[in-house]
Coordinates of C-alpha atoms in Angstrom, one line a residue:
Chain A
X1 CA 26.0 -43.6 -67.7
X2 CA 27.9 -43.4 -64.4
X3 CA 28.1 -46.6 -62.4
X4 CA 26.7 -46.9 -58.8
X5 CA 30.3 -46.7 -57.4
X6 CA 31.0 -43.6 -59.5
X7 CA 27.9 -42.0 -58.0
X8 CA 29.0 -42.9 -54.4
X9 CA 32.5 -41.5 -55.3
X10 CA 31.0 -38.2 -56.4
X11 CA 28.8 -38.0 -53.3
X12 CA 31.8 -38.8 -51.0
X13 CA 34.0 -36.3 -52.8
X14 CA 31.4 -33.6 -52.6
X15 CA 30.8 -34.2 -48.8
X16 CA 34.6 -34.2 -48.1
X17 CA 35.0 -31.0 -50.1
X18 CA 32.1 -29.3 -48.3
X19 CA 33.6 -30.1 -45.0
X20 CA 36.9 -28.5 -46.0
X21 CA 35.2 -25.4 -47.5
X22 CA 33.0 -24.9 -44.4
X23 CA 36.0 -25.0 -42.1
X24 CA 37.9 -22.6 -44.4
X25 CA 34.9 -20.2 -44.4
X26 CA 34.9 -20.2 -40.6
X27 CA 38.5 -19.0 -40.8
X28 CA 37.6 -16.3 -43.4
X29 CA 39.6 -17.8 -46.2
X30 CA 39.0 -16.3 -49.7
X31 CA 37.3 -18.3 -52.5
X32 CA 40.6 -19.7 -53.7
X33 CA 41.8 -20.7 -50.3
X34 CA 38.4 -22.4 -49.6
X35 CA 38.7 -24.3 -52.9
X36 CA 42.2 -25.5 -52.1
X37 CA 41.2 -26.6 -48.6
X38 CA 38.1 -28.4 -50.0
X39 CA 40.2 -30.1 -52.7
X40 CA 42.9 -31.4 -50.3
X41 CA 40.2 -32.7 -48.0
X42 CA 38.7 -34.6 -50.9
X43 CA 41.8 -35.8 -52.7
X44 CA 44.6 -35.5 -50.1
X45 CA 44.2 -39.0 -48.6
X46 CA 44.1 -40.7 -52.0
X47 CA 47.1 -38.6 -53.2
X48 CA 49.3 -39.6 -50.2
X49 CA 48.2 -43.3 -50.8
X50 CA 49.1 -43.1 -54.5
X51 CA 52.5 -41.5 -53.8
X52 CA 53.3 -44.2 -51.3
X53 CA 52.1 -46.9 -53.7
X54 CA 54.0 -45.2 -56.5
X55 CA 51.1 -44.9 -58.9
X56 CA 49.6 -41.8 -60.5
X57 CA 47.1 -40.0 -58.3
X58 CA 43.5 -40.5 -59.6
X59 CA 42.8 -36.7 -59.9
X60 CA 45.7 -36.4 -62.4
X61 CA 43.9 -38.7 -64.9
X62 CA 40.3 -37.7 -64.2
X63 CA 39.2 -34.1 -63.7
X64 CA 35.9 -35.1 -61.9
X65 CA 37.4 -34.4 -58.4
X66 CA 38.3 -30.8 -59.4
X67 CA 34.9 -30.2 -60.9
X68 CA 33.1 -31.7 -57.9
X69 CA 35.1 -29.5 -55.6
X70 CA 34.2 -26.5 -57.7
X71 CA 30.5 -27.4 -57.5
X72 CA 30.9 -27.7 -53.7
X73 CA 32.4 -24.2 -53.5
X74 CA 29.5 -22.8 -55.6
X75 CA 27.1 -24.6 -53.4
X76 CA 28.6 -23.1 -50.2
X77 CA 28.8 -19.6 -51.8
X78 CA 25.1 -19.7 -52.7
X79 CA 23.6 -21.6 -49.9
X80 CA 26.2 -21.3 -47.1
X81 CA 23.8 -20.0 -44.5
X82 CA 21.3 -22.8 -44.9
X83 CA 24.0 -25.5 -44.7
X84 CA 23.6 -25.8 -40.9
X85 CA 20.1 -27.2 -41.5
X86 CA 21.6 -29.9 -43.7
X87 CA 23.9 -31.0 -41.0
X88 CA 22.5 -34.6 -40.8
X89 CA 22.5 -34.9 -44.6
X90 CA 26.2 -34.0 -44.8
X91 CA 27.0 -36.3 -42.0
X92 CA 25.5 -39.2 -43.9
X93 CA 27.3 -38.1 -47.1
X94 CA 30.6 -37.8 -45.3
X95 CA 30.2 -41.3 -43.9
X96 CA 29.4 -42.6 -47.3
X97 CA 32.6 -41.0 -48.5
X98 CA 34.6 -42.4 -45.6
X99 CA 33.3 -45.9 -46.3
X100 CA 33.9 -45.7 -50.1
X101 CA 37.3 -44.2 -49.9
X102 CA 38.4 -46.8 -47.3
X103 CA 37.3 -49.7 -49.6
X104 CA 38.9 -48.1 -52.6
X105 CA 42.2 -47.7 -50.7
X106 CA 42.2 -51.2 -49.4
X107 CA 41.2 -52.7 -52.7
X108 CA 43.8 -50.8 -54.7
X109 CA 46.6 -51.9 -52.3
X110 CA 45.5 -55.5 -52.4
X111 CA 45.3 -55.4 -56.2
X112 CA 48.9 -54.2 -56.2
X113 CA 50.0 -57.2 -54.2
X114 CA 50.7 -55.5 -50.8
X115 CA 50.1 -57.5 -47.6
X116 CA 46.9 -56.8 -45.7
X117 CA 48.4 -54.7 -42.9
X118 CA 49.7 -52.3 -45.6
X119 CA 46.2 -52.3 -47.3
X120 CA 44.5 -51.5 -43.9
X121 CA 46.8 -48.5 -43.4
X122 CA 46.3 -47.4 -47.0
X123 CA 42.5 -47.6 -46.6
X124 CA 42.7 -45.5 -43.4
X125 CA 45.0 -42.9 -45.2
X126 CA 42.6 -42.7 -48.1
X127 CA 39.7 -42.1 -45.7
X128 CA 41.2 -39.9 -43.1
X129 CA 44.4 -38.2 -44.2
X130 CA 42.6 -35.5 -46.3
X131 CA 41.0 -34.3 -43.1
X132 CA 44.4 -34.2 -41.4
X133 CA 45.8 -31.9 -44.1
X134 CA 42.7 -29.8 -44.0
X135 CA 43.2 -29.2 -40.3
X136 CA 46.9 -28.5 -40.7
X137 CA 46.0 -25.9 -43.4
X138 CA 43.5 -24.1 -41.1
X139 CA 46.0 -24.3 -38.3
X140 CA 44.1 -26.6 -35.9
X141 CA 45.0 -29.8 -34.2
X142 CA 43.6 -32.6 -36.5
X143 CA 40.1 -33.5 -35.3
X144 CA 40.5 -37.2 -35.9
X145 CA 43.2 -37.4 -33.2
X146 CA 40.8 -36.2 -30.5
X147 CA 37.2 -36.6 -31.4
X148 CA 34.9 -39.6 -31.7
X149 CA 35.8 -42.7 -33.7
X150 CA 36.6 -41.8 -37.3
X151 CA 39.8 -43.3 -38.6
X152 CA 39.3 -46.3 -36.4
X153 CA 36.2 -47.0 -38.5
X154 CA 38.5 -47.2 -41.5
X155 CA 40.9 -49.5 -39.7
X156 CA 37.9 -51.7 -38.7
X157 CA 36.6 -51.7 -42.3
X158 CA 40.0 -52.8 -43.5
X159 CA 40.1 -55.7 -41.0
X160 CA 36.6 -56.7 -42.1
X161 CA 37.9 -56.6 -45.7
X162 CA 40.7 -58.9 -44.7
X163 CA 38.3 -61.3 -42.9
X164 CA 36.1 -61.6 -46.0
X165 CA 39.1 -62.2 -48.1
X166 CA 40.3 -65.0 -45.9
X167 CA 36.8 -66.5 -46.2
X168 CA 37.3 -66.4 -50.0
X169 CA 34.3 -64.2 -50.5
X170 CA 33.5 -62.6 -53.8
X171 CA 35.2 -59.2 -54.3
X172 CA 32.0 -57.2 -54.8
X173 CA 30.5 -58.7 -51.7
X174 CA 33.7 -58.2 -49.7
X175 CA 33.6 -54.5 -50.7
X176 CA 29.9 -54.1 -49.7
X177 CA 30.4 -55.7 -46.3
X178 CA 33.6 -53.8 -45.6
X179 CA 32.2 -50.4 -46.7
X180 CA 29.0 -51.0 -44.7
X181 CA 31.0 -51.8 -41.6
X182 CA 32.8 -48.5 -41.9
X183 CA 29.6 -46.6 -42.5
X184 CA 27.7 -48.3 -39.6
X185 CA 30.7 -47.9 -37.2
X186 CA 30.9 -44.2 -38.0
X187 CA 27.1 -43.6 -37.6
X188 CA 27.0 -45.5 -34.3
X189 CA 30.1 -43.8 -33.0
X190 CA 28.5 -40.4 -33.5
X191 CA 25.0 -41.4 -32.4
X192 CA 26.3 -42.8 -29.1
X193 CA 29.4 -40.5 -28.9
X194 CA 31.7 -43.5 -28.7
X195 CA 35.3 -42.2 -28.1
X196 CA 38.6 -43.9 -27.6
X197 CA 40.1 -43.2 -24.2
X198 CA 42.2 -40.0 -23.9
X199 CA 45.8 -40.7 -23.2
X200 CA 46.8 -39.3 -19.8
X201 CA 50.4 -38.5 -19.4
X202 CA 52.6 -36.1 -17.7
X203 CA 51.6 -32.5 -18.0
X204 CA 54.5 -31.1 -19.9
X205 CA 57.0 -33.7 -21.3
X206 CA 60.3 -32.3 -22.1
X207 CA 61.4 -34.1 -25.2
Chain B
X1 CA 78.0 -18.9 -68.8
X2 CA 74.6 -19.1 -67.1
X3 CA 71.6 -18.6 -69.5
X4 CA 69.0 -15.9 -69.0
X5 CA 66.6 -18.5 -67.6
X6 CA 69.2 -19.7 -65.1
X7 CA 69.7 -16.1 -63.9
X8 CA 66.0 -15.6 -63.4
X9 CA 65.8 -19.0 -61.6
X10 CA 68.6 -17.9 -59.3
X11 CA 66.8 -14.6 -58.6
X12 CA 63.5 -16.3 -57.9
X13 CA 65.0 -18.9 -55.7
X14 CA 66.9 -16.2 -53.8
X15 CA 63.7 -14.2 -53.3
X16 CA 61.7 -17.2 -52.2
X17 CA 64.4 -18.2 -49.7
X18 CA 64.6 -14.7 -48.3
X19 CA 60.9 -14.6 -47.7
X20 CA 61.1 -17.9 -45.7
X21 CA 64.2 -16.8 -43.8
X22 CA 62.6 -13.4 -42.9
X23 CA 59.4 -15.0 -41.5
X24 CA 61.6 -17.6 -39.6
X25 CA 63.6 -14.7 -38.1
X26 CA 60.3 -13.0 -36.9
X27 CA 59.6 -16.3 -35.0
X28 CA 63.1 -16.3 -33.5
X29 CA 64.2 -19.5 -35.3
X30 CA 67.9 -20.4 -35.1
X31 CA 70.2 -20.3 -38.2
X32 CA 69.5 -23.9 -39.0
X33 CA 65.7 -23.5 -38.7
X34 CA 65.8 -20.3 -40.9
X35 CA 67.8 -22.1 -43.5
X36 CA 65.4 -25.0 -43.6
X37 CA 62.4 -22.7 -43.9
X38 CA 64.1 -20.7 -46.6
X39 CA 64.9 -23.9 -48.5
X40 CA 61.4 -25.4 -48.3
X41 CA 60.0 -22.0 -49.4
X42 CA 62.3 -22.1 -52.5
X43 CA 62.1 -25.8 -53.4
X44 CA 59.0 -27.1 -51.7
X45 CA 56.6 -26.4 -54.6
X46 CA 58.9 -27.9 -57.2
X47 CA 59.5 -31.0 -55.0
X48 CA 55.8 -31.7 -54.5
X49 CA 55.3 -31.3 -58.3
X50 CA 58.2 -33.7 -59.0
X51 CA 57.0 -36.3 -56.5
X52 CA 53.5 -36.1 -58.1
X53 CA 55.0 -36.3 -61.6
X54 CA 57.2 -39.2 -60.4
X55 CA 60.5 -37.5 -61.5
X56 CA 63.6 -36.7 -59.5
X57 CA 63.3 -33.3 -57.8
X58 CA 65.6 -30.7 -59.4
X59 CA 67.5 -29.9 -56.2
X60 CA 68.7 -33.6 -56.0
X61 CA 70.6 -33.2 -59.3
X62 CA 71.9 -29.6 -59.0
X63 CA 73.1 -28.1 -55.7
X64 CA 72.5 -24.5 -56.9
X65 CA 69.3 -24.2 -54.8
X66 CA 71.0 -25.2 -51.6
X67 CA 73.9 -22.8 -52.3
X68 CA 71.4 -20.0 -53.2
X69 CA 69.5 -20.5 -50.0
X70 CA 72.8 -20.4 -48.0
X71 CA 73.7 -17.1 -49.7
X72 CA 70.2 -15.8 -48.8
X73 CA 70.8 -16.8 -45.1
X74 CA 74.2 -15.1 -45.0
X75 CA 72.6 -12.0 -46.6
X76 CA 69.9 -11.8 -43.9
X77 CA 72.4 -12.4 -41.1
X78 CA 74.6 -9.6 -42.4
X79 CA 72.0 -7.1 -43.7
X80 CA 68.8 -8.2 -42.0
X81 CA 68.0 -4.8 -40.5
X82 CA 68.3 -3.0 -43.8
X83 CA 66.1 -5.5 -45.6
X84 CA 63.0 -3.5 -44.9
X85 CA 64.2 -0.7 -47.1
X86 CA 64.6 -3.2 -50.0
X87 CA 60.9 -4.2 -49.7
X88 CA 60.0 -3.2 -53.2
X89 CA 63.1 -4.9 -54.7
X90 CA 62.2 -8.2 -53.0
X91 CA 58.6 -7.9 -54.1
X92 CA 59.8 -7.6 -57.7
X93 CA 62.2 -10.5 -57.2
X94 CA 59.5 -12.6 -55.6
X95 CA 57.1 -11.9 -58.5
X96 CA 59.9 -12.9 -61.0
X97 CA 60.3 -16.2 -59.1
X98 CA 56.5 -16.8 -59.1
X99 CA 56.3 -16.2 -62.8
X100 CA 59.3 -18.4 -63.7
X101 CA 58.4 -21.2 -61.3
X102 CA 54.9 -21.3 -62.8
X103 CA 56.1 -21.5 -66.4
X104 CA 58.6 -24.2 -65.5
X105 CA 55.9 -26.2 -63.7
X106 CA 53.4 -25.9 -66.6
X107 CA 56.1 -26.6 -69.2
X108 CA 57.5 -29.7 -67.4
X109 CA 54.0 -31.2 -67.1
X110 CA 53.1 -30.6 -70.7
X111 CA 56.5 -32.1 -71.8
X112 CA 55.6 -35.2 -69.8
X113 CA 52.3 -35.5 -71.7
X114 CA 49.9 -34.5 -69.0
X115 CA 46.6 -32.7 -70.0
X116 CA 46.5 -29.0 -69.5
X117 CA 44.3 -28.9 -66.4
X118 CA 47.0 -31.0 -64.7
X119 CA 49.7 -28.7 -66.0
X120 CA 47.9 -25.6 -64.7
X121 CA 47.7 -27.2 -61.2
X122 CA 51.4 -28.2 -61.4
X123 CA 52.3 -24.7 -62.3
X124 CA 50.4 -23.3 -59.4
X125 CA 51.9 -25.9 -57.0
X126 CA 55.4 -25.0 -58.3
X127 CA 54.8 -21.3 -57.7
X128 CA 52.8 -21.3 -54.5
X129 CA 53.1 -24.6 -52.5
X130 CA 56.5 -23.7 -51.1
X131 CA 54.9 -20.7 -49.3
X132 CA 52.2 -23.0 -47.9
X133 CA 54.8 -25.3 -46.3
X134 CA 56.7 -22.3 -45.0
X135 CA 53.6 -21.0 -43.3
X136 CA 52.8 -24.5 -41.8
X137 CA 56.3 -24.6 -40.4
X138 CA 56.1 -21.2 -38.8
X139 CA 52.6 -22.3 -37.5
X140 CA 50.5 -19.7 -39.3
X141 CA 47.5 -20.1 -41.6
X142 CA 48.9 -20.0 -45.1
X143 CA 49.0 -16.4 -46.4
X144 CA 47.9 -17.4 -49.9
X145 CA 44.6 -18.6 -48.7
X146 CA 43.7 -15.2 -47.3
X147 CA 45.7 -12.4 -48.9
X148 CA 45.6 -10.7 -52.3
X149 CA 45.8 -12.7 -55.4
X150 CA 49.0 -14.9 -55.5
X151 CA 48.3 -18.5 -56.5
X152 CA 45.5 -17.2 -58.8
X153 CA 48.2 -15.4 -60.8
X154 CA 49.8 -18.9 -61.4
X155 CA 46.4 -20.3 -62.5
X156 CA 45.9 -17.4 -64.8
X157 CA 49.4 -17.9 -66.2
X158 CA 48.7 -21.5 -66.8
X159 CA 45.5 -20.7 -68.7
X160 CA 47.4 -18.2 -70.8
X161 CA 50.1 -20.9 -71.5
X162 CA 47.3 -23.1 -72.7
X163 CA 45.8 -20.5 -74.9
X164 CA 49.1 -19.8 -76.6
X165 CA 49.6 -23.5 -77.1
X166 CA 46.1 -23.8 -78.7
X167 CA 47.2 -20.9 -81.0
X168 CA 50.2 -23.0 -82.0
X169 CA 52.6 -20.4 -80.8
X170 CA 56.4 -21.0 -80.5
X171 CA 57.3 -22.5 -77.1
X172 CA 59.7 -19.7 -76.1
X173 CA 57.1 -17.0 -77.0
X174 CA 54.5 -19.0 -75.1
X175 CA 56.7 -19.1 -72.0
X176 CA 57.4 -15.4 -72.2
X177 CA 53.8 -14.4 -72.6
X178 CA 52.6 -16.8 -69.8
X179 CA 55.3 -15.7 -67.4
X180 CA 54.6 -12.0 -68.1
X181 CA 51.0 -12.5 -67.4
X182 CA 51.8 -14.1 -64.0
X183 CA 54.2 -11.2 -63.2
X184 CA 51.8 -8.5 -64.3
X185 CA 48.8 -10.0 -62.5
X186 CA 50.8 -10.2 -59.3
X187 CA 52.1 -6.7 -59.5
X188 CA 48.6 -5.3 -60.3
X189 CA 47.0 -7.3 -57.6
X190 CA 49.3 -5.8 -54.9
X191 CA 49.3 -2.3 -56.4
X192 CA 45.5 -2.1 -56.4
X193 CA 45.0 -4.6 -53.5
X194 CA 42.9 -6.9 -55.6
X195 CA 41.5 -9.7 -53.5
X196 CA 39.2 -12.5 -54.1
X197 CA 36.0 -12.4 -52.1
X198 CA 36.1 -13.8 -48.5
X199 CA 33.9 -16.9 -48.1
X200 CA 31.2 -16.1 -45.6
X201 CA 29.8 -19.1 -43.9
X202 CA 28.3 -20.2 -40.6
X203 CA 30.3 -19.1 -37.7
X204 CA 31.3 -22.5 -36.3
X205 CA 30.5 -25.5 -38.5
X206 CA 30.5 -28.7 -36.6
X207 CA 32.1 -31.2 -39.0
Chain C
X1 CA 68.3 -63.8 -34.3
X2 CA 68.1 -60.1 -34.7
X3 CA 71.4 -58.4 -35.6
X4 CA 73.0 -55.6 -33.6
X5 CA 71.8 -53.0 -36.1
X6 CA 68.2 -54.4 -35.9
X7 CA 68.3 -54.1 -32.1
X8 CA 69.5 -50.5 -32.4
X9 CA 66.8 -49.8 -35.0
X10 CA 64.2 -51.2 -32.6
X11 CA 65.5 -49.0 -29.7
X12 CA 65.6 -45.9 -31.9
X13 CA 62.1 -46.5 -33.3
X14 CA 60.8 -47.1 -29.8
X15 CA 62.3 -43.9 -28.5
X16 CA 61.1 -41.8 -31.4
X17 CA 57.5 -43.3 -31.0
X18 CA 57.6 -42.6 -27.3
X19 CA 58.5 -38.9 -27.9
X20 CA 55.6 -38.5 -30.3
X21 CA 53.1 -40.3 -27.9
X22 CA 54.2 -38.3 -24.9
X23 CA 53.7 -35.0 -26.7
X24 CA 50.3 -36.2 -28.0
X25 CA 49.3 -37.1 -24.5
X26 CA 50.2 -33.6 -23.3
X27 CA 47.7 -32.4 -25.9
X28 CA 45.0 -34.8 -24.7
X29 CA 44.9 -36.9 -27.9
X30 CA 43.0 -40.2 -27.8
X31 CA 44.8 -43.5 -28.1
X32 CA 44.5 -43.6 -31.9
X33 CA 45.8 -40.0 -32.3
X34 CA 48.7 -40.8 -30.0
X35 CA 49.5 -44.0 -32.0
X36 CA 49.5 -42.0 -35.3
X37 CA 51.7 -39.2 -33.9
X38 CA 54.1 -41.8 -32.4
X39 CA 54.2 -43.6 -35.8
X40 CA 54.8 -40.6 -37.9
X41 CA 57.6 -39.5 -35.5
X42 CA 59.2 -42.9 -35.9
X43 CA 58.7 -43.5 -39.6
X44 CA 58.0 -40.1 -41.1
X45 CA 61.5 -39.1 -41.9
X46 CA 62.3 -42.4 -43.5
X47 CA 59.1 -42.3 -45.5
X48 CA 59.9 -38.8 -46.9
X49 CA 63.4 -40.0 -47.8
X50 CA 62.1 -43.0 -49.6
X51 CA 59.4 -41.1 -51.5
X52 CA 62.2 -38.6 -52.7
X53 CA 64.5 -41.5 -53.5
X54 CA 61.6 -43.3 -55.3
X55 CA 61.9 -46.5 -53.4
X56 CA 59.2 -48.3 -51.3
X57 CA 59.2 -47.1 -47.7
X58 CA 60.6 -49.6 -45.2
X59 CA 57.5 -49.9 -43.1
X60 CA 55.5 -51.1 -46.2
X61 CA 57.7 -54.2 -46.3
X62 CA 58.3 -54.9 -42.7
X63 CA 55.6 -54.5 -39.9
X64 CA 58.2 -54.2 -37.1
X65 CA 57.8 -50.4 -37.0
X66 CA 54.0 -50.6 -36.5
X67 CA 54.4 -53.3 -33.8
X68 CA 57.2 -51.3 -32.1
X69 CA 54.9 -48.1 -32.0
X70 CA 52.1 -50.3 -30.6
X71 CA 54.4 -51.5 -27.8
X72 CA 55.4 -47.9 -27.2
X73 CA 51.8 -46.9 -26.9
X74 CA 51.0 -49.7 -24.4
X75 CA 54.1 -48.7 -22.5
X76 CA 52.9 -45.1 -22.1
X77 CA 49.4 -46.2 -21.2
X78 CA 50.7 -48.5 -18.5
X79 CA 53.6 -46.5 -17.2
X80 CA 53.0 -43.0 -18.4
X81 CA 53.3 -41.3 -15.0
X82 CA 56.6 -42.9 -14.3
X83 CA 58.1 -41.9 -17.6
X84 CA 59.4 -38.6 -16.3
X85 CA 61.9 -40.5 -14.1
X86 CA 63.2 -42.3 -17.2
X87 CA 63.9 -39.0 -18.9
X88 CA 67.7 -39.6 -19.2
X89 CA 67.2 -43.1 -20.5
X90 CA 64.9 -41.9 -23.2
X91 CA 67.2 -39.1 -24.1
X92 CA 70.0 -41.7 -24.7
X93 CA 67.6 -43.9 -26.7
X94 CA 66.5 -41.0 -28.8
X95 CA 70.1 -40.1 -29.5
X96 CA 70.8 -43.7 -30.5
X97 CA 67.8 -43.5 -32.9
X98 CA 69.0 -40.2 -34.3
X99 CA 72.5 -41.6 -34.9
X100 CA 71.2 -44.9 -36.5
X101 CA 68.6 -43.2 -38.7
X102 CA 71.1 -40.7 -40.0
X103 CA 73.6 -43.4 -40.9
X104 CA 70.9 -45.5 -42.6
X105 CA 69.7 -42.5 -44.6
X106 CA 73.1 -41.5 -45.7
X107 CA 74.1 -45.1 -46.5
X108 CA 70.9 -45.8 -48.5
X109 CA 71.4 -42.7 -50.7
X110 CA 75.0 -43.4 -51.3
X111 CA 74.1 -47.0 -52.3
X112 CA 71.6 -45.6 -54.8
X113 CA 74.4 -43.6 -56.4
X114 CA 73.4 -40.1 -55.2
X115 CA 76.1 -37.5 -54.6
X116 CA 77.2 -36.8 -51.0
X117 CA 75.4 -33.5 -50.6
X118 CA 72.1 -35.4 -51.4
X119 CA 73.1 -38.2 -49.0
X120 CA 73.7 -35.7 -46.2
X121 CA 70.3 -34.1 -46.7
X122 CA 68.7 -37.6 -46.8
X123 CA 70.4 -38.5 -43.6
X124 CA 69.2 -35.4 -41.9
X125 CA 65.6 -35.9 -43.2
X126 CA 65.7 -39.5 -41.9
X127 CA 66.8 -38.4 -38.5
X128 CA 64.9 -35.2 -38.0
X129 CA 61.8 -34.9 -40.3
X130 CA 59.6 -37.3 -38.3
X131 CA 59.9 -34.8 -35.4
X132 CA 58.9 -32.0 -37.7
X133 CA 55.7 -33.8 -38.8
X134 CA 55.0 -34.6 -35.1
X135 CA 55.2 -31.0 -34.2
X136 CA 53.0 -29.9 -37.1
X137 CA 50.4 -32.5 -36.0
X138 CA 50.3 -31.2 -32.4
X139 CA 50.2 -27.7 -33.8
X140 CA 53.5 -26.4 -32.4
X141 CA 56.4 -24.7 -34.2
X142 CA 58.9 -27.6 -34.9
X143 CA 61.3 -27.8 -31.9
X144 CA 64.3 -28.6 -34.1
X145 CA 64.1 -25.1 -35.6
X146 CA 64.6 -23.4 -32.3
X147 CA 66.2 -25.6 -29.7
X148 CA 69.7 -27.0 -29.1
X149 CA 71.5 -28.7 -31.9
X150 CA 69.6 -31.7 -33.2
X151 CA 69.4 -31.9 -37.0
X152 CA 72.8 -30.2 -37.2
X153 CA 74.1 -33.4 -35.5
X154 CA 72.7 -35.3 -38.5
X155 CA 74.4 -32.9 -40.9
X156 CA 77.7 -33.3 -39.1
X157 CA 77.4 -37.1 -39.1
X158 CA 76.8 -37.0 -42.8
X159 CA 79.9 -34.9 -43.4
X160 CA 81.9 -37.4 -41.2
X161 CA 80.5 -40.3 -43.3
X162 CA 81.7 -38.4 -46.4
X163 CA 85.1 -37.8 -44.9
X164 CA 85.5 -41.5 -44.0
X165 CA 84.4 -42.5 -47.5
X166 CA 87.0 -40.1 -49.1
X167 CA 89.7 -41.8 -46.9
X168 CA 88.5 -45.2 -48.4
X169 CA 87.5 -46.6 -45.0
X170 CA 85.6 -49.8 -44.6
X171 CA 81.8 -49.3 -44.8
X172 CA 81.1 -50.8 -41.3
X173 CA 83.8 -48.7 -39.8
X174 CA 82.5 -45.6 -41.6
X175 CA 79.0 -46.2 -40.3
X176 CA 80.3 -46.7 -36.7
X177 CA 82.4 -43.5 -36.8
X178 CA 79.6 -41.5 -38.5
X179 CA 76.9 -42.7 -36.1
X180 CA 79.1 -42.1 -33.0
X181 CA 79.7 -38.6 -34.2
X182 CA 76.0 -37.9 -34.4
X183 CA 75.5 -39.5 -30.9
X184 CA 78.3 -37.6 -29.2
X185 CA 77.4 -34.3 -30.9
X186 CA 73.8 -34.6 -29.7
X187 CA 74.8 -35.6 -26.1
X188 CA 77.3 -32.8 -25.8
X189 CA 74.8 -30.3 -27.3
X190 CA 72.3 -31.1 -24.6
X191 CA 74.8 -31.4 -21.8
X192 CA 76.4 -28.0 -22.5
X193 CA 73.2 -26.5 -24.0
X194 CA 75.0 -25.7 -27.3
X195 CA 72.6 -23.7 -29.5
X196 CA 72.9 -22.2 -32.9
X197 CA 72.5 -18.4 -32.9
X198 CA 69.0 -17.1 -33.1
X199 CA 68.4 -15.2 -36.3
X200 CA 67.6 -11.6 -35.5
X201 CA 65.5 -9.8 -38.1
X202 CA 63.0 -7.1 -38.4
X203 CA 60.1 -7.6 -36.0
X204 CA 57.3 -8.1 -38.6
X205 CA 58.4 -8.6 -42.2
X206 CA 55.6 -8.0 -44.6
X207 CA 56.2 -10.6 -47.3

């Protein structure tokens, strides 16, 4: 029987993979290219985190992420043209993934004994770095650097995790509160189109 | 005296480096930039594999890859304009490199005790990831996501390796059969322009 | 009390972060995006080096680099439009950073027992790879592959380090001479617009 967290993990991985595969299909990638872009979107953040923490990436010990990405690819091949109607569903799934991945990243770093500012960065990398690699592969400027609040929701969730930890809360409760704050921040940011200010600078710096 | 495998390794590295240097020259990179792009094309895949497997990358213990890339750069500087006539030769060399790198990647992972689905991915990364970094550096969408079968030949070779292993074949024979299957797949794919299907999706997904 | 090297490290980090933030602002990144680009410009090279050397990246044990990048972001937000007048100052700061990062990278590799050709590459990665990631993130072809001598100054500084080491010089003296040679090379290269030759090749290679 999968646990509740494993089910959330599967949903999040599926949503992240779908986001990569859809953007790959807009660039006319072939099936293999779409699979790879979906996979790096789903596991890229966690892989960078694990390389930095010097532990074995999760997908190298459990094939579920590869299988999940394969199912996402089949889904898009079969139902691609109806996906646009599921936009809101996937947005919710993607936000679930973002919340869960952040909590997993923060928790893993804390468990390894790293200070909280490292854990917050690792949570953000877990949640958002896969999307950055995705955008580099499809040759676009990473969305999260320009659009509404995304990675900042991870940072906020990490800070909340820290706060709960300082208050000596139970670990499971801490993870639920932290994950919920990521999820709610992301939902509110999109609903009310909350953006960070654009950085205005010179037109063409020379460095 | 270099062994047969070392000679193949040198030929493959040389061909991979040449492919990076030629694409860099089309973008008007300087000599240094061309050298770096050639080098990451040749050693990038193996480096990512070794970082994931948590072992020291091969080029950090043996300077042959740096020297080989340097020779490739000198070759392009001296004979660049005649290279187009050697197109078929370099295609054969590149396919030799792809086959050998795949077998080395699969074999190294299996030797470290990883399951076969990890080994197949590591073989594909060894063979194809250098070309992905190359294309990111020259600011193009990676070729292998869109063109005829390339990384899929690595995946196929990894599966063949697995099959031979299940049949309890001798290691050297396994490697020869696996490498040949990569080589032949790649040659046939280009000769008959065998492509994977393009993924058709919505025009502009919004995630 | 910070040491002289720590002050130089802070100046170099600040200058590298500023270069990333300014380029991000020209692409209309938001504050978060600009911070991330500034950060990877400052710490990206050292992080790649430490992953390859299999040691913990420096920014995971000392938050100074994150704080320094934050100060750089505030600086650009407040004084962005005047920065163009400080062009020469930042060029000097950037060259200090390049020199220091190179020496740190070479020194760390030598201390870990790697041969000098590895140390020279690690010095160059420390000095120049952050700028490559920066340019990939803003979706431009990396500047250092096309413009006047930059990473070659790191290579030269690494070779000088090696020469001093062969002459059995004192470590501190070796570092000063090596760092100065990077700094002077970079200053002269820009002042006299010294470039490496462009690699001329076929117009459109097919591999």
